[in-house]
Amino acid sequence: MMAKKDVRVRYAPSPTGFLHIGNAQSALFNYLFAKHFGGTMVLRIEDTDLKRNVASGEKSQMDNLRWLGIDWDEGPDKPNPKYAPYHQTERRDLYDKYITELMDKGLAYKDFATEDELKEMRDKQRANKEAPHYDGRWYGASEADIKAAEDKGLPYTIRLHLPKDHTYEWDDIVRGKVEFNSDNLGGDFIIQKSDGLPTYNFAVVVDDHLMDITDVLRGDDHIANTPKQMAVYDALGWKHPNFGHISLIYNPKTGKKLSKRDKDTLQFISEYKREGYLREAIFNFIAFLGWSPVGEKEIFTKDELIKAYDPKRMSKSPAFFDQHKLDWINSQYIKSMSSSEIADRVVELVEEGQTPIAKKIQEDDIPNLHDYAEHVIDIYKHSVFKLTEIMEYVDFYYNILGQDIDYSKLNDFSHEDLEKLFNALEDKIHEASENGQNKGLDYGPIVNEVGKETGMKGKKLYFPLNVIFTGDTSAPQVAQIMGLFSPSVISALINKALRGIE
Ligand code: GLU
C-alpha cells in the first residue's frame, strides 16, 4: 500500500432516491481510494433538500452499499465523536455560525428579491443575449433598505459575494488543471435558502472542512460547483481539499449520459441484485467505469482492485456502460465460485421474493431448495450469465411433469427405436431401484448400459433423452439432469413420452 498521510474521503449521497449505478460509482472510487491509501471513508447524508428526500432513500443507499461490499469507517451508524453528526440537517448550528461570520465580514448578504423579480432579471438578460446571472442588486444595500424589508417580514436568501475577475484553478485528480473565472459563475450565489437551510455548495464546504476531508472524489456533473465551493473556502479563510471529478456513465445506445429515463439499462443496484448479478461482478464492473488498471486482466477481486487502484489511471473520457461486458464478468464469477456458494445466493434471492421467478419458486416450496439449486448449478454454471437463469431452471425441473414438451422434435426417429430405448431405460431404473438404489441414483452408468443393451449411441441415444427430460434437443449432461428427478417422476416422464410420440 502506498503511504499517503491521513487520507479522509467521503461519499455524500442525498437521500432523494435509491442507490443508482452512478452513486455506486462515486462510492466505489472513494472506497478504493480510502482503502488503497490506508485512509478513512466517511458516509455523510446530504439531506437539506427536504422536499426531495424520500423516506427509504437513506436506508436503500446504506443497504445496497453494504450488499456491494462498500463499507465506510465513519457515518451515521458509526459516529466518530470528533466529527459527528453525519446528517446535514443535524448540523444547522454549524452552518449558521459560519453564515453569521461571513455576514459580519461583509462577504455574504441578504437578498430580498422575489421570485418574480429574479425571473424578470433573467429574462431581460436573455433578451440582451447575456448569460443569466444574479446582478448583485442587494449587495451593499443600505441599512435602511434592509431594515424596511426585514420589518415587512419579507423572505430572503443569503448570497456569497464573489470577487470580480478572479481565477479559480485546481489540479484535478482526474482531469488535471481546471479553471473557472468568477465572472462566469452566474453571479453571487445563494448559500442559505429562504427556509434557513444552507445550500449544497455551502454545507458541503463546511462539512468537508470540519470533517478533515483530504480528497473529494465525485461525479463530474459537479465540476461547475467546485469554483463556487472554492469561493466559500476562500471567504472562510480555509484551504480546500484535492478535487477529482469522475467521468460519468454514458449509454452507448444514445451516446449520452446515462439517464433515469433510459429503459434499456438497469439503473439501481437493487435491480442488478434482483436480476441475479453477483455483488463481486458488479463491483468489478463498476471499477472499470472510469478507471483501468495496467495490463489486460479484467477479472479482479475487491482486494486486487484495492491494491491495483491508482487515481492517476482514472479516465477523462466518458465511461460507456457495456451490458455484454457485465454479463460476461458475471458469468466468469458464476463459473469460478463453488456451486454451494452460488446456491446460497439463489436461496437469498428466493427468500427476498422480489422477482416473478423468485415468487414462483417460493410457491414451488421445494423441500431442500439449497441442495436442489446446487445440483442445478453444477449442471449449468458454465452456460449461464445470471442467477435468474438458474432460478428458471430450478423452477422448470422442479415442475417437470407439468411442462409442455414438444415430442414432434422426435419425428426423425422411428417409433420402434424410441419405444425400445424408453422401455430399456425404464427397466434399468426399475432394476436399480429394486436393488435399493432408490436415492441418489447415478444415471450415468444406467444410460451407458441402456446404450449397450439397445445398441444405440451418440445422437440416437442422447437426443431423445434430452427431449423427454429437458424439453430441449441439446442439454448438458442429461444423466446429471435425471438425477434431479425421483425414479417415479422419471417413469412418469417416460410414459408421457411414449404417449406423446404416438
Ligand atoms: N449530495 C451530493 C450529490 O449527491 C454530493 C456531491 C459531492 O460529493 O460533493 O450529488
JSON list of N, CA and C in Angstrom, two decimals, residues 65-91:
[
{"chain": "A", "resi": 65, "resn": "LEU", "atom": "N", "xyz": [-25.13, -0.34, -0.57]},
{"chain": "A", "resi": 65, "resn": "LEU", "atom": "CA", "xyz": [-23.66, -0.19, -0.50]},
{"chain": "A", "resi": 65, "resn": "LEU", "atom": "C", "xyz": [-23.07, -1.39, 0.22]},
{"chain": "A", "resi": 66, "resn": "ARG", "atom": "N", "xyz": [-23.71, -1.76, 1.33]},
{"chain": "A", "resi": 66, "resn": "ARG", "atom": "CA", "xyz": [-23.19, -2.91, 2.09]},
{"chain": "A", "resi": 66, "resn": "ARG", "atom": "C", "xyz": [-23.27, -4.17, 1.25]},
{"chain": "A", "resi": 67, "resn": "TRP", "atom": "N", "xyz": [-24.38, -4.31, 0.54]},
{"chain": "A", "resi": 67, "resn": "TRP", "atom": "CA", "xyz": [-24.52, -5.51, -0.30]},
{"chain": "A", "resi": 67, "resn": "TRP", "atom": "C", "xyz": [-23.36, -5.57, -1.32]},
{"chain": "A", "resi": 68, "resn": "LEU", "atom": "N", "xyz": [-23.02, -4.41, -1.86]},
{"chain": "A", "resi": 68, "resn": "LEU", "atom": "CA", "xyz": [-21.93, -4.38, -2.84]},
{"chain": "A", "resi": 68, "resn": "LEU", "atom": "C", "xyz": [-20.56, -4.63, -2.22]},
{"chain": "A", "resi": 69, "resn": "GLY", "atom": "N", "xyz": [-20.48, -4.53, -0.91]},
{"chain": "A", "resi": 69, "resn": "GLY", "atom": "CA", "xyz": [-19.18, -4.70, -0.26]},
{"chain": "A", "resi": 69, "resn": "GLY", "atom": "C", "xyz": [-18.44, -3.39, -0.09]},
{"chain": "A", "resi": 70, "resn": "ILE", "atom": "N", "xyz": [-19.20, -2.29, -0.14]},
{"chain": "A", "resi": 70, "resn": "ILE", "atom": "CA", "xyz": [-18.59, -0.97, 0.08]},
{"chain": "A", "resi": 70, "resn": "ILE", "atom": "C", "xyz": [-18.98, -0.53, 1.49]},
{"chain": "A", "resi": 71, "resn": "ASP", "atom": "N", "xyz": [-18.04, -0.59, 2.38]},
{"chain": "A", "resi": 71, "resn": "ASP", "atom": "CA", "xyz": [-18.35, -0.22, 3.76]},
{"chain": "A", "resi": 71, "resn": "ASP", "atom": "C", "xyz": [-17.56, 1.04, 4.12]},
{"chain": "A", "resi": 72, "resn": "TRP", "atom": "N", "xyz": [-18.11, 1.81, 5.05]},
{"chain": "A", "resi": 72, "resn": "TRP", "atom": "CA", "xyz": [-17.49, 3.06, 5.44]},
{"chain": "A", "resi": 72, "resn": "TRP", "atom": "C", "xyz": [-16.96, 2.93, 6.85]},
{"chain": "A", "resi": 73, "resn": "ASP", "atom": "N", "xyz": [-16.02, 3.82, 7.19]},
{"chain": "A", "resi": 73, "resn": "ASP", "atom": "CA", "xyz": [-15.42, 3.75, 8.53]},
{"chain": "A", "resi": 73, "resn": "ASP", "atom": "C", "xyz": [-16.15, 4.64, 9.52]},
{"chain": "A", "resi": 74, "resn": "GLU", "atom": "N", "xyz": [-16.75, 5.69, 8.99]},
{"chain": "A", "resi": 74, "resn": "GLU", "atom": "CA", "xyz": [-17.50, 6.63, 9.83]},
{"chain": "A", "resi": 74, "resn": "GLU", "atom": "C", "xyz": [-18.78, 6.98, 9.12]},
{"chain": "A", "resi": 75, "resn": "GLY", "atom": "N", "xyz": [-19.83, 7.20, 9.87]},
{"chain": "A", "resi": 75, "resn": "GLY", "atom": "CA", "xyz": [-21.10, 7.59, 9.25]},
{"chain": "A", "resi": 75, "resn": "GLY", "atom": "C", "xyz": [-22.16, 7.64, 10.32]},
{"chain": "A", "resi": 76, "resn": "PRO", "atom": "N", "xyz": [-23.41, 7.86, 9.94]},
{"chain": "A", "resi": 76, "resn": "PRO", "atom": "CA", "xyz": [-24.48, 8.00, 10.94]},
{"chain": "A", "resi": 76, "resn": "PRO", "atom": "C", "xyz": [-24.54, 6.82, 11.90]},
{"chain": "A", "resi": 77, "resn": "ASP", "atom": "N", "xyz": [-24.23, 5.62, 11.38]},
{"chain": "A", "resi": 77, "resn": "ASP", "atom": "CA", "xyz": [-24.31, 4.41, 12.21]},
{"chain": "A", "resi": 77, "resn": "ASP", "atom": "C", "xyz": [-22.99, 4.12, 12.92]},
{"chain": "A", "resi": 78, "resn": "LYS", "atom": "N", "xyz": [-21.92, 4.85, 12.57]},
{"chain": "A", "resi": 78, "resn": "LYS", "atom": "CA", "xyz": [-20.61, 4.63, 13.21]},
{"chain": "A", "resi": 78, "resn": "LYS", "atom": "C", "xyz": [-19.99, 5.99, 13.47]},
{"chain": "A", "resi": 79, "resn": "PRO", "atom": "N", "xyz": [-20.61, 6.77, 14.34]},
{"chain": "A", "resi": 79, "resn": "PRO", "atom": "CA", "xyz": [-20.12, 8.14, 14.50]},
{"chain": "A", "resi": 79, "resn": "PRO", "atom": "C", "xyz": [-18.77, 8.21, 15.21]},
{"chain": "A", "resi": 80, "resn": "ASN", "atom": "N", "xyz": [-17.94, 9.09, 14.72]},
{"chain": "A", "resi": 80, "resn": "ASN", "atom": "CA", "xyz": [-16.71, 9.44, 15.42]},
{"chain": "A", "resi": 80, "resn": "ASN", "atom": "C", "xyz": [-17.05, 10.76, 16.13]},
{"chain": "A", "resi": 81, "resn": "PRO", "atom": "N", "xyz": [-17.01, 10.78, 17.47]},
{"chain": "A", "resi": 81, "resn": "PRO", "atom": "CA", "xyz": [-17.46, 11.98, 18.19]},
{"chain": "A", "resi": 81, "resn": "PRO", "atom": "C", "xyz": [-16.76, 13.26, 17.73]},
{"chain": "A", "resi": 82, "resn": "LYS", "atom": "N", "xyz": [-15.57, 13.10, 17.21]},
{"chain": "A", "resi": 82, "resn": "LYS", "atom": "CA", "xyz": [-14.84, 14.29, 16.74]},
{"chain": "A", "resi": 82, "resn": "LYS", "atom": "C", "xyz": [-15.55, 14.95, 15.55]},
{"chain": "A", "resi": 83, "resn": "TYR", "atom": "N", "xyz": [-16.27, 14.15, 14.77]},
{"chain": "A", "resi": 83, "resn": "TYR", "atom": "CA", "xyz": [-16.85, 14.69, 13.53]},
{"chain": "A", "resi": 83, "resn": "TYR", "atom": "C", "xyz": [-18.37, 14.63, 13.45]},
{"chain": "A", "resi": 84, "resn": "ALA", "atom": "N", "xyz": [-19.01, 13.87, 14.33]},
{"chain": "A", "resi": 84, "resn": "ALA", "atom": "CA", "xyz": [-20.47, 13.71, 14.26]},
{"chain": "A", "resi": 84, "resn": "ALA", "atom": "C", "xyz": [-21.14, 15.07, 14.47]},
{"chain": "A", "resi": 85, "resn": "PRO", "atom": "N", "xyz": [-22.40, 15.23, 14.08]},
{"chain": "A", "resi": 85, "resn": "PRO", "atom": "CA", "xyz": [-23.27, 14.26, 13.40]},
{"chain": "A", "resi": 85, "resn": "PRO", "atom": "C", "xyz": [-22.99, 14.19, 11.89]},
{"chain": "A", "resi": 86, "resn": "TYR", "atom": "N", "xyz": [-23.59, 13.19, 11.27]},
{"chain": "A", "resi": 86, "resn": "TYR", "atom": "CA", "xyz": [-23.31, 12.93, 9.86]},
{"chain": "A", "resi": 86, "resn": "TYR", "atom": "C", "xyz": [-24.50, 13.21, 8.94]},
{"chain": "A", "resi": 87, "resn": "HIS", "atom": "N", "xyz": [-25.58, 13.72, 9.53]},
{"chain": "A", "resi": 87, "resn": "HIS", "atom": "CA", "xyz": [-26.70, 14.18, 8.70]},
{"chain": "A", "resi": 87, "resn": "HIS", "atom": "C", "xyz": [-26.60, 15.70, 8.64]},
{"chain": "A", "resi": 88, "resn": "GLN", "atom": "N", "xyz": [-26.70, 16.25, 7.46]},
{"chain": "A", "resi": 88, "resn": "GLN", "atom": "CA", "xyz": [-26.59, 17.71, 7.38]},
{"chain": "A", "resi": 88, "resn": "GLN", "atom": "C", "xyz": [-27.71, 18.42, 8.13]},
{"chain": "A", "resi": 89, "resn": "THR", "atom": "N", "xyz": [-28.88, 17.83, 8.15]},
{"chain": "A", "resi": 89, "resn": "THR", "atom": "CA", "xyz": [-29.97, 18.51, 8.87]},
{"chain": "A", "resi": 89, "resn": "THR", "atom": "C", "xyz": [-29.69, 18.60, 10.38]},
{"chain": "A", "resi": 90, "resn": "GLU", "atom": "N", "xyz": [-28.73, 17.81, 10.86]},
{"chain": "A", "resi": 90, "resn": "GLU", "atom": "CA", "xyz": [-28.39, 17.89, 12.30]},
{"chain": "A", "resi": 90, "resn": "GLU", "atom": "C", "xyz": [-27.20, 18.82, 12.53]},
{"chain": "A", "resi": 91, "resn": "ARG", "atom": "N", "xyz": [-26.74, 19.48, 11.48]},
{"chain": "A", "resi": 91, "resn": "ARG", "atom": "CA", "xyz": [-25.53, 20.31, 11.60]},
{"chain": "A", "resi": 91, "resn": "ARG", "atom": "C", "xyz": [-25.86, 21.80, 11.37]}
]
